[in-house]
Short mmCIF file of C-alpha atoms in Angstrom, two decimals:
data_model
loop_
_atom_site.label_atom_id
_atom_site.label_comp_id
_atom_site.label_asym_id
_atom_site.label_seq_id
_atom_site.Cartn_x
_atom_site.Cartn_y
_atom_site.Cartn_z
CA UNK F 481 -8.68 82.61 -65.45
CA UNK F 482 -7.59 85.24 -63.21
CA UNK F 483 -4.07 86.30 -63.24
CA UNK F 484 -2.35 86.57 -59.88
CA UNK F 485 -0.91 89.85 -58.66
CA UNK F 486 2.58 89.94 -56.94
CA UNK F 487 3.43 92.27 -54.32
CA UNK F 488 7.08 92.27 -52.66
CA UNK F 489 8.00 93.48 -49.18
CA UNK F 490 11.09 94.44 -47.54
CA UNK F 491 10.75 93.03 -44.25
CA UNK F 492 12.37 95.65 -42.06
CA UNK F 493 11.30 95.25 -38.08
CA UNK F 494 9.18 92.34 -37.95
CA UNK F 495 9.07 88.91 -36.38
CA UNK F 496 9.55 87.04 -39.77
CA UNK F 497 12.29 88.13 -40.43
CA UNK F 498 16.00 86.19 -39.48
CA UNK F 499 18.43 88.67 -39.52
CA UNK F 500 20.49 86.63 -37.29
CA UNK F 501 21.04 83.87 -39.73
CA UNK F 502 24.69 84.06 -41.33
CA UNK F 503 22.87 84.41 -44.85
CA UNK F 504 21.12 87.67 -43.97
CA UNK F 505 22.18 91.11 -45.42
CA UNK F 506 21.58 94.61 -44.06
CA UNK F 507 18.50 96.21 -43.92
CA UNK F 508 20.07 99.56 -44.03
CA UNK F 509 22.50 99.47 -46.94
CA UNK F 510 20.93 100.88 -50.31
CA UNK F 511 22.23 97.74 -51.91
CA UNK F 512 19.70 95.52 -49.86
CA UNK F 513 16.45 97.70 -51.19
CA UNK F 514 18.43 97.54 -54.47
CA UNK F 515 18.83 93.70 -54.67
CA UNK F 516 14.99 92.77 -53.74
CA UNK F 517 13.57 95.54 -55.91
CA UNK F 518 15.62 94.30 -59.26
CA UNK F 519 14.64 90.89 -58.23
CA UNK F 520 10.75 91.79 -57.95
CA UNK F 521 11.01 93.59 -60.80
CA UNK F 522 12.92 90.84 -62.95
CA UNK F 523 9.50 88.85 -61.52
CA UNK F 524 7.21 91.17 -62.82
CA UNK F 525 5.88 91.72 -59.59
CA UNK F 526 3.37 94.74 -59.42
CA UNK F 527 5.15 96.50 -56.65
CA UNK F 528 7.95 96.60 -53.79
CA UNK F 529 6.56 97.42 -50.31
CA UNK F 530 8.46 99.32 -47.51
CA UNK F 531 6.61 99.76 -44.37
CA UNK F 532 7.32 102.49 -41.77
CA UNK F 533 8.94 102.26 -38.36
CA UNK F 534 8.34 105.79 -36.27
CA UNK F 535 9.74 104.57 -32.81
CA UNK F 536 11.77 101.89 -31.71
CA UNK F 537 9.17 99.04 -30.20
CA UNK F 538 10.30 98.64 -25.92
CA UNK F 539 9.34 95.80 -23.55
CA UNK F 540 9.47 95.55 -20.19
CA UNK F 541 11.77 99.15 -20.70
CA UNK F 542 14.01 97.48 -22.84
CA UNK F 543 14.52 98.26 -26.72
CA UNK F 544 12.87 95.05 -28.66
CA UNK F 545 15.57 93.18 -30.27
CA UNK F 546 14.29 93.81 -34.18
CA UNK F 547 14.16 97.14 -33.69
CA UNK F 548 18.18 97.71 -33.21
CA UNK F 549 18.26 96.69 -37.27
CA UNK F 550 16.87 100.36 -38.16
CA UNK F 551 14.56 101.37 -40.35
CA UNK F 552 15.33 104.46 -43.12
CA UNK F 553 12.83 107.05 -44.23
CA UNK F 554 10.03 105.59 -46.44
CA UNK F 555 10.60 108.84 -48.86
CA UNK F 556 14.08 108.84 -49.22
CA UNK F 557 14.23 104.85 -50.27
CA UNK F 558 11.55 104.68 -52.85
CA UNK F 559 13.10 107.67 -54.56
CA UNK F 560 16.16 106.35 -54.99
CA UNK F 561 15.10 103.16 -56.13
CA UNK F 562 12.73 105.13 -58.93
CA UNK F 563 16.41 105.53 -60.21
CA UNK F 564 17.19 102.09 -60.29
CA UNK F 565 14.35 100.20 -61.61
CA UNK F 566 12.11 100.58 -64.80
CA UNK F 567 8.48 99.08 -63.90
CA UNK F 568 8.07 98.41 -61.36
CA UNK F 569 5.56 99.68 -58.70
CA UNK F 570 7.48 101.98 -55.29
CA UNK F 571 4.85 101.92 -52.13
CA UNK F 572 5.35 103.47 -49.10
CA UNK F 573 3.77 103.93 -46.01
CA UNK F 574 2.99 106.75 -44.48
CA UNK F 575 0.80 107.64 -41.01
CA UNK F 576 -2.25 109.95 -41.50
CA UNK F 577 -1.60 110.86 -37.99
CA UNK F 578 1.71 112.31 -37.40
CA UNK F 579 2.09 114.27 -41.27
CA UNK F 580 0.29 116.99 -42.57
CA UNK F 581 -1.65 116.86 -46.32
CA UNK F 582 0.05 119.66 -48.07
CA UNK F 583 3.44 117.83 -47.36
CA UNK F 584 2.35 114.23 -48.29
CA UNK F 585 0.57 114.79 -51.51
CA UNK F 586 3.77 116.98 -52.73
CA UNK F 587 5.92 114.62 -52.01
CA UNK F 588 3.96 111.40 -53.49
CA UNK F 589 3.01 114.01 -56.71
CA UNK F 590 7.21 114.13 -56.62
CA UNK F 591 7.76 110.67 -56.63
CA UNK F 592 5.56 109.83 -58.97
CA UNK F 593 6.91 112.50 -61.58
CA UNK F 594 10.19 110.79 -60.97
CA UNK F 595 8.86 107.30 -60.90
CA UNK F 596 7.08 107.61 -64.27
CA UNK F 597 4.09 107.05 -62.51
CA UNK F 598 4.90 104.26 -60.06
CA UNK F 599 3.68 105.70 -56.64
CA UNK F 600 2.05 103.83 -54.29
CA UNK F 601 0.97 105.21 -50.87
CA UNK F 602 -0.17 102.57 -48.24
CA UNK F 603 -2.31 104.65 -45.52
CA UNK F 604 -1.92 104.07 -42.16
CA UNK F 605 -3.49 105.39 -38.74
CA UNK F 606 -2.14 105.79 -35.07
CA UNK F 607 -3.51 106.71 -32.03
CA UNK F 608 -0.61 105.35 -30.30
CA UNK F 609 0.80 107.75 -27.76
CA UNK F 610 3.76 105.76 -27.20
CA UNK F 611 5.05 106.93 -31.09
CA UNK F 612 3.36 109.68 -30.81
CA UNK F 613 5.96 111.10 -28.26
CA UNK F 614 8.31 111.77 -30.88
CA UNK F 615 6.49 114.13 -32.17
CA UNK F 616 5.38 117.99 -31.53
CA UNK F 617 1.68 117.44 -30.74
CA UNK F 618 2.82 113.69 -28.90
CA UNK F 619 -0.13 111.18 -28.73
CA UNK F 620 -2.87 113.78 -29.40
CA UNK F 621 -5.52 111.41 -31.08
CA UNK F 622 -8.02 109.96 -29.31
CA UNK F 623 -8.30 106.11 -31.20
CA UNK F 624 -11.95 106.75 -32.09
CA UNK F 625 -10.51 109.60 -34.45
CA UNK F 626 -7.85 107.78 -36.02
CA UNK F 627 -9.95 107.28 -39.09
CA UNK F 628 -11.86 110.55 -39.34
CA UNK F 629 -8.41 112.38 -39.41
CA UNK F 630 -7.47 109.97 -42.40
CA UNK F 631 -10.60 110.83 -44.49
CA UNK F 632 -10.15 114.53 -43.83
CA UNK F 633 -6.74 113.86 -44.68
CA UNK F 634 -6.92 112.08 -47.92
CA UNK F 635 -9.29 114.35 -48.87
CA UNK F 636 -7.52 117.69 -48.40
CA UNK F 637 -4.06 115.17 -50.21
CA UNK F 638 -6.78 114.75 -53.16
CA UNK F 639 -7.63 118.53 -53.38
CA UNK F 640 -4.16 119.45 -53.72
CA UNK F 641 -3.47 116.99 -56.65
CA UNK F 642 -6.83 117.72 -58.53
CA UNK F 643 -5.63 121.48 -58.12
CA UNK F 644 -3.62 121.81 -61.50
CA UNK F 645 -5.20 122.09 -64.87
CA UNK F 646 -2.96 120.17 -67.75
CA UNK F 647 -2.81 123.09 -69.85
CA UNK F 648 -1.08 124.78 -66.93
CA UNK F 649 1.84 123.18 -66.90
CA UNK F 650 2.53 123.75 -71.07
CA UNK F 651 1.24 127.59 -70.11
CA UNK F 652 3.88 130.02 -72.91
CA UNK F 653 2.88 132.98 -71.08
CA UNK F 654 5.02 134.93 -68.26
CA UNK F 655 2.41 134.40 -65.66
CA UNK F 656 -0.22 131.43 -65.68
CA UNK F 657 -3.89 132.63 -64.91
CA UNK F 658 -5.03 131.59 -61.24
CA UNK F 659 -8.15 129.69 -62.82
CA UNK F 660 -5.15 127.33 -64.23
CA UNK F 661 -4.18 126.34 -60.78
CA UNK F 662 -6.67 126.38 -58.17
CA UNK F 663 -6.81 127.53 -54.42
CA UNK F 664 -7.30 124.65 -52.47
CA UNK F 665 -9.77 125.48 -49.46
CA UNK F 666 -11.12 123.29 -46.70
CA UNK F 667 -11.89 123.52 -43.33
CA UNK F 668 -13.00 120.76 -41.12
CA UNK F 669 -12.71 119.04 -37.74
CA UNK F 670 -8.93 118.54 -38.32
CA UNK F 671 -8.00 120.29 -41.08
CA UNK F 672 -8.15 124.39 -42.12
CA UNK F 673 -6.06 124.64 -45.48
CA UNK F 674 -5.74 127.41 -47.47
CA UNK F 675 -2.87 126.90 -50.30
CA UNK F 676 -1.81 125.72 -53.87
CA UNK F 677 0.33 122.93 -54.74
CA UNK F 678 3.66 123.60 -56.07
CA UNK F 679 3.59 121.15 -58.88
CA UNK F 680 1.51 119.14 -60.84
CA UNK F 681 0.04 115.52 -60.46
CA UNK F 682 2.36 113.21 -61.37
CA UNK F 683 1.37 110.74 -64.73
CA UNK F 684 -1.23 109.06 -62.54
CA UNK F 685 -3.33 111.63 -61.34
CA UNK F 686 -2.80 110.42 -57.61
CA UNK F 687 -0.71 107.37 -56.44
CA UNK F 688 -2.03 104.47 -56.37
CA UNK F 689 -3.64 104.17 -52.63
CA UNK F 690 -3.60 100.77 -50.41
CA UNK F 691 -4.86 100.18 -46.74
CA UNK F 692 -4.06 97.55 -44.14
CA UNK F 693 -6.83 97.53 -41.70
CA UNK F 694 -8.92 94.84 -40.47
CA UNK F 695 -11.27 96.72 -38.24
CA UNK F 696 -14.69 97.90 -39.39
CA UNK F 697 -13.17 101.07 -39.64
CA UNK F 698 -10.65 100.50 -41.48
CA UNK F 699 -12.86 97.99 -44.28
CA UNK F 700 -14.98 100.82 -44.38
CA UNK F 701 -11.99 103.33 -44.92
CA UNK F 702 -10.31 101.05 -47.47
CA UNK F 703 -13.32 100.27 -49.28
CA UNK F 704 -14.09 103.60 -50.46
CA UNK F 705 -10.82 104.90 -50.94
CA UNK F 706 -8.30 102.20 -51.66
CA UNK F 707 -6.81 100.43 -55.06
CA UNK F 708 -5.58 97.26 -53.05
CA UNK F 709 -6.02 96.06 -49.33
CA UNK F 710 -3.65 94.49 -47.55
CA UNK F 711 -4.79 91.56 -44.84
CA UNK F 712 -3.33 89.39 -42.50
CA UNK F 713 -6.16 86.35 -43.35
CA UNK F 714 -4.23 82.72 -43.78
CA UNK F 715 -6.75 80.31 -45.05
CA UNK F 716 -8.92 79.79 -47.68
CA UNK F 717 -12.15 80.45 -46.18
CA UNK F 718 -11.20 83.51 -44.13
CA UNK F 719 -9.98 84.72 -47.32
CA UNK F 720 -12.52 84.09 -49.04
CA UNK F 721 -14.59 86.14 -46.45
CA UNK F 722 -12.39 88.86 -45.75
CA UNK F 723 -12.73 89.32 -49.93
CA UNK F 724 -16.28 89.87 -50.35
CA UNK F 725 -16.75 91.46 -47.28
CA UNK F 726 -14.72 94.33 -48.45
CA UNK F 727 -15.45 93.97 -52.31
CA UNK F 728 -19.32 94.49 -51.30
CA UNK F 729 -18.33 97.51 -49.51
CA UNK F 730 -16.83 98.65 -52.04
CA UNK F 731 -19.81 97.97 -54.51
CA UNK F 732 -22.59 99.32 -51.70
CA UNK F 733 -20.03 102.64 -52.03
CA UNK F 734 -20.82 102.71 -55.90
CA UNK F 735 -17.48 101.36 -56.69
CA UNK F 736 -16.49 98.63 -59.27
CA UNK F 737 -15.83 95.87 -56.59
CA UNK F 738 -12.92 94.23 -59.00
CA UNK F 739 -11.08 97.75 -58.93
CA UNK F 740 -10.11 96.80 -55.56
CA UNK F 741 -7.13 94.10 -55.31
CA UNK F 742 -7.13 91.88 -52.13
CA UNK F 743 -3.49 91.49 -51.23
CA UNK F 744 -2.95 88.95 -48.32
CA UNK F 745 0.86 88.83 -46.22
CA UNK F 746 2.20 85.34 -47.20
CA UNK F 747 5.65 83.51 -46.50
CA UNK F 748 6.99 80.65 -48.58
CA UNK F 749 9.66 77.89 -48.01
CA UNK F 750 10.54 75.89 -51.09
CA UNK F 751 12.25 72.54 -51.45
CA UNK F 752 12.88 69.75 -53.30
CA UNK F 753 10.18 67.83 -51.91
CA UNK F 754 7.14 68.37 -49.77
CA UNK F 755 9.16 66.81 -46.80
CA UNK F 756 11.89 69.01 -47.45
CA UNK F 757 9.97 72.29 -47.55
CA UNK F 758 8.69 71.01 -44.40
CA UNK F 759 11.70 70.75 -42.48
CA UNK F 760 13.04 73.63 -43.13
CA UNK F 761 9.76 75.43 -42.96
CA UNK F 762 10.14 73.87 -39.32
CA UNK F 763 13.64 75.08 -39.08
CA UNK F 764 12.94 78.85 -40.36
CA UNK F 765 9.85 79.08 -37.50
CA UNK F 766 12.42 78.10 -34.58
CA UNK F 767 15.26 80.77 -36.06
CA UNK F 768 12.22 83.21 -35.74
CA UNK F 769 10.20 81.68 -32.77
CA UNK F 770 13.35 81.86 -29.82
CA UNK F 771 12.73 80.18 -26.56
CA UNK F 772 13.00 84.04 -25.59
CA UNK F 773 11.25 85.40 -28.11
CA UNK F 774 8.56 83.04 -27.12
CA UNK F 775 8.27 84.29 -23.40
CA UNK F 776 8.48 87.88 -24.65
CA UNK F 777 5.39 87.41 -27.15
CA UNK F 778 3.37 85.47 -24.05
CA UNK F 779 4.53 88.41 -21.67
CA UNK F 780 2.30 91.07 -23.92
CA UNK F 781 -1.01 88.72 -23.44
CA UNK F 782 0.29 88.07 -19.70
CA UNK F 783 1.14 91.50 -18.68
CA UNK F 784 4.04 90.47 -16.29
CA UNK F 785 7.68 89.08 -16.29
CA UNK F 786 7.06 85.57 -17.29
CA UNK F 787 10.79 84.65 -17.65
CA UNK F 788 10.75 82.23 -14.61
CA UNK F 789 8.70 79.81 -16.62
CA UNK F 790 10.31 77.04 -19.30
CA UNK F 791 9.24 78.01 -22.99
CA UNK F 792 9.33 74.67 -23.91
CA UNK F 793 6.89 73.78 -20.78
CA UNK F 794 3.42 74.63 -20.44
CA UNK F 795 1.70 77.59 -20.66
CA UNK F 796 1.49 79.93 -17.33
CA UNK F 797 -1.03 78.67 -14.78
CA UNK F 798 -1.43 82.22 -13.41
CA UNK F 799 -4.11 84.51 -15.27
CA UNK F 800 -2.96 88.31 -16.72
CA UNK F 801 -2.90 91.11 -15.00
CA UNK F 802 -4.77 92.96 -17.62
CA UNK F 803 -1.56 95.77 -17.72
CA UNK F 804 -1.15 97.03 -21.50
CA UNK F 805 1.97 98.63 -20.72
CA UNK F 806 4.57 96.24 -20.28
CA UNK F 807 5.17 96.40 -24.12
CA UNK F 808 5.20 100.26 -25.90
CA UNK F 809 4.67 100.36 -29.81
CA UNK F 810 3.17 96.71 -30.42
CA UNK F 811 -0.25 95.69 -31.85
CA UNK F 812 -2.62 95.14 -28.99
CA UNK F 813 -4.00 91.60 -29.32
CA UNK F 814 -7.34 92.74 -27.73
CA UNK F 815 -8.75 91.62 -24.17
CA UNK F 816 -5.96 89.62 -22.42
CA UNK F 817 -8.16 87.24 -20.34
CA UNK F 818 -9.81 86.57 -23.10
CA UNK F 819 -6.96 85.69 -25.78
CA UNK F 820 -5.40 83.68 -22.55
CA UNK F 821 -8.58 81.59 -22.44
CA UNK F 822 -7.95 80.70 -26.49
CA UNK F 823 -4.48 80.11 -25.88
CA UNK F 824 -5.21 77.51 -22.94
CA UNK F 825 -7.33 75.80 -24.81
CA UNK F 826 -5.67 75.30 -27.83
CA UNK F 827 -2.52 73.97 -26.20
CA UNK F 828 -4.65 71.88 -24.18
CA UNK F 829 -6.11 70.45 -27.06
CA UNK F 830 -2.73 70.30 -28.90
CA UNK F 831 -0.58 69.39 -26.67
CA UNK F 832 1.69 72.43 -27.48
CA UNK F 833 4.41 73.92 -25.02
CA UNK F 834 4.51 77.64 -24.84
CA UNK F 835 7.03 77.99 -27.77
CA UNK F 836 5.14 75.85 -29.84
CA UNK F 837 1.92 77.50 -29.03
CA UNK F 838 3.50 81.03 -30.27
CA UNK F 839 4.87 79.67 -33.08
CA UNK F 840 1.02 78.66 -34.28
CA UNK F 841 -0.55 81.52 -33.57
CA UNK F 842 1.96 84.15 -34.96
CA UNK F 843 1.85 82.27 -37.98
CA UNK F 844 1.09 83.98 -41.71
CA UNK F 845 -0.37 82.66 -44.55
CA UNK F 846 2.65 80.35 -45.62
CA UNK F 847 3.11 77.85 -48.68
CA UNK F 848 5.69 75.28 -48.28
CA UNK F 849 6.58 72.75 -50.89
CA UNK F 850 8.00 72.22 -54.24
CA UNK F 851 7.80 75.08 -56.70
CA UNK F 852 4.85 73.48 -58.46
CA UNK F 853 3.17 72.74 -55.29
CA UNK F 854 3.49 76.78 -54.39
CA UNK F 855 2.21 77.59 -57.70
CA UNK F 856 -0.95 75.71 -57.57
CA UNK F 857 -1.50 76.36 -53.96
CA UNK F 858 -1.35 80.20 -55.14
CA UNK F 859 -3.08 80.07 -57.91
CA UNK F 860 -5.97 78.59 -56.21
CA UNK F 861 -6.55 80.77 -53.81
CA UNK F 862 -6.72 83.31 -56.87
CA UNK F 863 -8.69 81.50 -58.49
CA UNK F 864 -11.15 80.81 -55.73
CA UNK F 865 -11.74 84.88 -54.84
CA UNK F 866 -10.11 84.23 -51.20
CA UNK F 867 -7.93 87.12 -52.68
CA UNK F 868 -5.81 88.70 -55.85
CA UNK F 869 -2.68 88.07 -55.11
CA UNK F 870 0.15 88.05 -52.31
CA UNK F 871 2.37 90.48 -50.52
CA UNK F 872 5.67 88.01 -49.91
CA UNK F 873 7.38 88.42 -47.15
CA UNK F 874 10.80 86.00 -46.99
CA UNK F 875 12.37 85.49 -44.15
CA UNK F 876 15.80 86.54 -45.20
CA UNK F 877 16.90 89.98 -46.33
CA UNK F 878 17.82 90.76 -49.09
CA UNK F 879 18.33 87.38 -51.33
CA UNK F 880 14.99 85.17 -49.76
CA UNK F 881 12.96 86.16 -52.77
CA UNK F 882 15.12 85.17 -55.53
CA UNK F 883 14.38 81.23 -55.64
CA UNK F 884 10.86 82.12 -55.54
CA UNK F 885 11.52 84.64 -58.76
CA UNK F 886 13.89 81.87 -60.89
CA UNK F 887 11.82 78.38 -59.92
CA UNK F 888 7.88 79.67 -59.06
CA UNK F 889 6.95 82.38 -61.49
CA UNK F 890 7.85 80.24 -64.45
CA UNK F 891 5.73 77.57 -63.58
CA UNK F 892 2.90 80.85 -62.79
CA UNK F 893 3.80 81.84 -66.47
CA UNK F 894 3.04 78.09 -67.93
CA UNK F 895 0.00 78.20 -66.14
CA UNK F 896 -1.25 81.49 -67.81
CA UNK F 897 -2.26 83.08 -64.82
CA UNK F 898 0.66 85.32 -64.53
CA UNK F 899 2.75 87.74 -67.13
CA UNK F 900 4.93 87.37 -69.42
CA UNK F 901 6.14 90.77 -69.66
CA UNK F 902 5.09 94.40 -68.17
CA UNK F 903 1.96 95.73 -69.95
CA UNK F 904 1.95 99.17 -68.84
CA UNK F 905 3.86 101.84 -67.65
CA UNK F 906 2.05 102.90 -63.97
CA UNK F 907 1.43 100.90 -61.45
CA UNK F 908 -1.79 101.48 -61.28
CA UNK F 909 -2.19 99.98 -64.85
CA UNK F 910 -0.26 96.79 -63.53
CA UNK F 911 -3.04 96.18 -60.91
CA UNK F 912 -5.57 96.39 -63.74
CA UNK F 913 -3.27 94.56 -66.41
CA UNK F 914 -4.46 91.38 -67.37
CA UNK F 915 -1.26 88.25 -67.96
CA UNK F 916 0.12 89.09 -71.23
#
C-alpha cells in the first residue's frame, strides 16, 4: 500500500478562501500561521505551504476584494515558524523572475540551518508586466523566457550551495584554503556570477524543490528538477494522467520517477452524513461564489463591464471583446471566444445560471462527506497513481484544518496508509518516508 502524503496551505489571496465568514481569523497575525502550522504538524503532515502575493490583483481599475487581506513576506514567515514547530516541513514560494540566485540560495541555505533541515522552495515564473512594475527592471521578460531564466537560475542557486566542502566548515586553522570553498562562476543568457556563498548548505544539501506548472514548460521544468509537483487536476482520470505524464518525464530525464511526489490542490467539507457534507459543501461554494464575485470572474473571459446582467440569469448573449486588460495580475484562462464557447455550452446543457456556471468551473478537487468517506475517497486516489497525496486548502483561516486533523487522519492511520509518528528529521526524508 502506498502511504498518502499531506501537504497544508495557508490560503492567503485566493478565491477559496471565506474570510468574510464570522469564524475566520487574520491572515496577517503570526498567530494564524502559528495555529495551522501546529495543527499540520500535530497531523503529521509533510509540510505547510505559503504562497507569494507580489502585487495587489486590480479589475476594471479597482483593487480585487481578496487582495485588501495582505499577504507577508514568504521569508520572514517560514522563519519564524522554524521557531515554533519541530517536524515539520516550511515551503515557500519564491519567483525566478523578479530575485536574483546569490540572494535566494543564501537565504533558503539560512532557513534550512535554522529549520533543521525543513526547507522547501516552490519555484515559480512570471512574465507578467503588470507585477513586474514593482520592480527595478518592471516586466522585462518576454513569456517565452520565463522558464529559461528559471533553469539558469536554479542552476547558478545549485552552484552556490554545492560551493562548500564539509570539512570547511570544522576548518581549526586562522584562514580556510580557497579549494575548501569554491568560486562559483557562470555566465549565460541571464546570468554572469562571479562569487562565494557566505555559508554552508544547510542539513539537506539544497531545499527540497516543488513546481506548480501545468504547461509543457513547466512539466518539463518540474520533471527534471523538482521533489514534488503541485497540480490543479480534480478527477481521477486527469490525475491519473497528469501523474504519468510527468513521472515519465521524469524517468526519460534519467530520474527515479517515484522520487517525484504528485501533490494535487484539494478542499474538503466534512459532516455527519453524506447529505450533510453536501449542504454545507453547497453553502461554503455560495460564501465563496458571490452574485458579484460571479460577474467579476465572467467579466475576465468577457472582457467588458458585465454588471448590467443578473448572475443568477443566463449567461451573456453578447460575445468578448477579446481585451486581456480589464483584469491586471490574474491567471489568463487562454483564448476568450473560445472558453465562452465551453461555457455556453455547458450551461446550455446544464441548465446553469451564470453564478452557478462559475461556481462549476472554478471548482478544485473537493471531498465532501463523512470522515470515513474522505478517507477512502483519498486513499484511493493514492492508491490508484492519480497522485501522492494532497495540498489542503480549507476554506477558513486559520482553524478549517483542525476537524480534518482530529476526525480524518485517524481513520488514515487505521487504514495503514498514513503515519503514526515522524520518521525523519528533513523534509525531504518525510516525502520519501514510508507510514510508520
Amino acid at each position: 500500500m502506498k502511504q498518502v502524503h499531506l501537504a497544508a496551505h495557508f490560503p492567503g489571496v485566493n478565491n477559496t478562501t471565506v474570510w468574510s465568514d464570522p469564524a475566520a481569523g487574520s491572515q496577517i497575525e503570526f498567530e494564524s500561521f502559528v495555529h495551522l502550522a501546529r495543527t499540520a504538524e500535530r497531523g503529521l503532515f509533510d509540510f505547510f505551504f505559503l504562497a507569494e502575493g507580489l502585487r495587489l490583483r486590480e479589475h476594471r481599475g479597482q483593487i480585487y476584494d481578496l487582495d485588501v487581506v495582505g499577504r507577508p513576506d514568504t521569508f520572514t514567515v517560514v522563519a519564524a515558524l522554524a521557531g515554533v514547530t519541530d517536524r515539520i516541513g516550511l515551503t515557500g514560494t519564491i519567483n525566478t523572475t523578479f530575485n536574483e540566485p546569490f540572494e535566494v540560495a543564501r537565504q533558503f541555505a539560512t532557513l534550512d540551518h535554522l529549520s533543521d533541515g525543513r526547507a522547501g522552495w516552490n519555484i515559480v515564473t512570471s512574465s507578467d508586466a503588470f507585477t513586474g512594475a514593482n520592480f527595478r527592471r518592471g516586466g522585462f521578460l518576454d513569456h517565452a523566457d520565463r522558464y529559461a531564466r528559471a533553469e539558469e537560475f536554479l542552476n547558478v542557486a545549485q552552484a552556490f550551495w554545492n560551493s562548500w566542502q564539509a570539512d570547511a566548515v570544522v576548518a581549526d586553522e586562522i584562514y580556510v584554503e580557497p579549494s575548501r570553498i569554491h568560486t562559483v562562476e557562470y555566465r549565460g543568457e541571464f546570468f554572469s556570477v562571479r562569487g562565494m556563498a557566505t555559508l554552508p548548505a544547510g542539513p539537506q544539501g539544497q531545499p527540497v524543490l516543488l513546481q506548480a506548472g501545468d504547461s509543457e514548460d513547466g512539466r518539463s521544468f518540474g520533471a527534471r528538477h523538482a521533489d514534488a509537483m503541485f497540480t490543479l487536476h480534480g478527477s481521477l482520470e486527469d490525475g491519473q494522467r497528469y501523474t504519468a505524464d510527468v513521472k515519465g518525464r521524469a524517468a526519460a530525464a534519467g530520474r527515479n520517477p517515484n522520487e517525484l511526489k504528485v501533490f494535487p490542490a484539494a478542499t474538503f467539507v466534512l459532516g455527519d452524513s453524506a447529505a450533510d457534507a453536501a449542504e454545507k459543501a453547497r453553502h461554503i461554494r455560495r460564501q465563496q461564489v458571490s452574485g458579484p464575485t460571479a460577474i467579476a470572474m465572467l467579466e475576465q473571459v468577457w472582457g467588458r463591464d458585465l454588471s448590467a446582467y443578473d448572475p443568477d440569469g443566463p449567461l451573456p448573449d453578447v460575445d468578448p471583446t477579446g481585451d486581456t486588460s480589464i483584469t491586471q495580475g490574474r491567471v489568463r484562462h487562454g483564448d476568450p471566444v473560445a472558453v465562452a464557447r465551453r461555457y455556453r455550452d455547458r450551461a446550455q446543457a446544464e441548465n446553469l445560471s451564470i453564478r452557478d456556471l462559475v461556481i462549476a468551473v472554478t471548482s478544485r478537487q473537493q471531498f465532501v462527506g463523512t470522515a470515513s468517506q474522505i478517507a477512502d475517497e483519498m486513499n484511493r486516489y493514492v492508491q490508484a497513481d492519480a497522485c501522492d497525496g494532497f495540498i489542503l486548502v480549507s476554506h477558513l483561516t486559520p482553524h478549517g484544518l483542525d476537524d480534518f486533523v482530529d476526525q480524518v487522519v485517524p481513520l488514515l492511520q487505521e487504514r495503514r496508509v498514513y503515519r503514526t509518528e515522524y520518521t525523519g528529521r528533513t523534509l525531504r526524508e518525510h516525502l520519501a518516508g514510508k507510514a510508520a
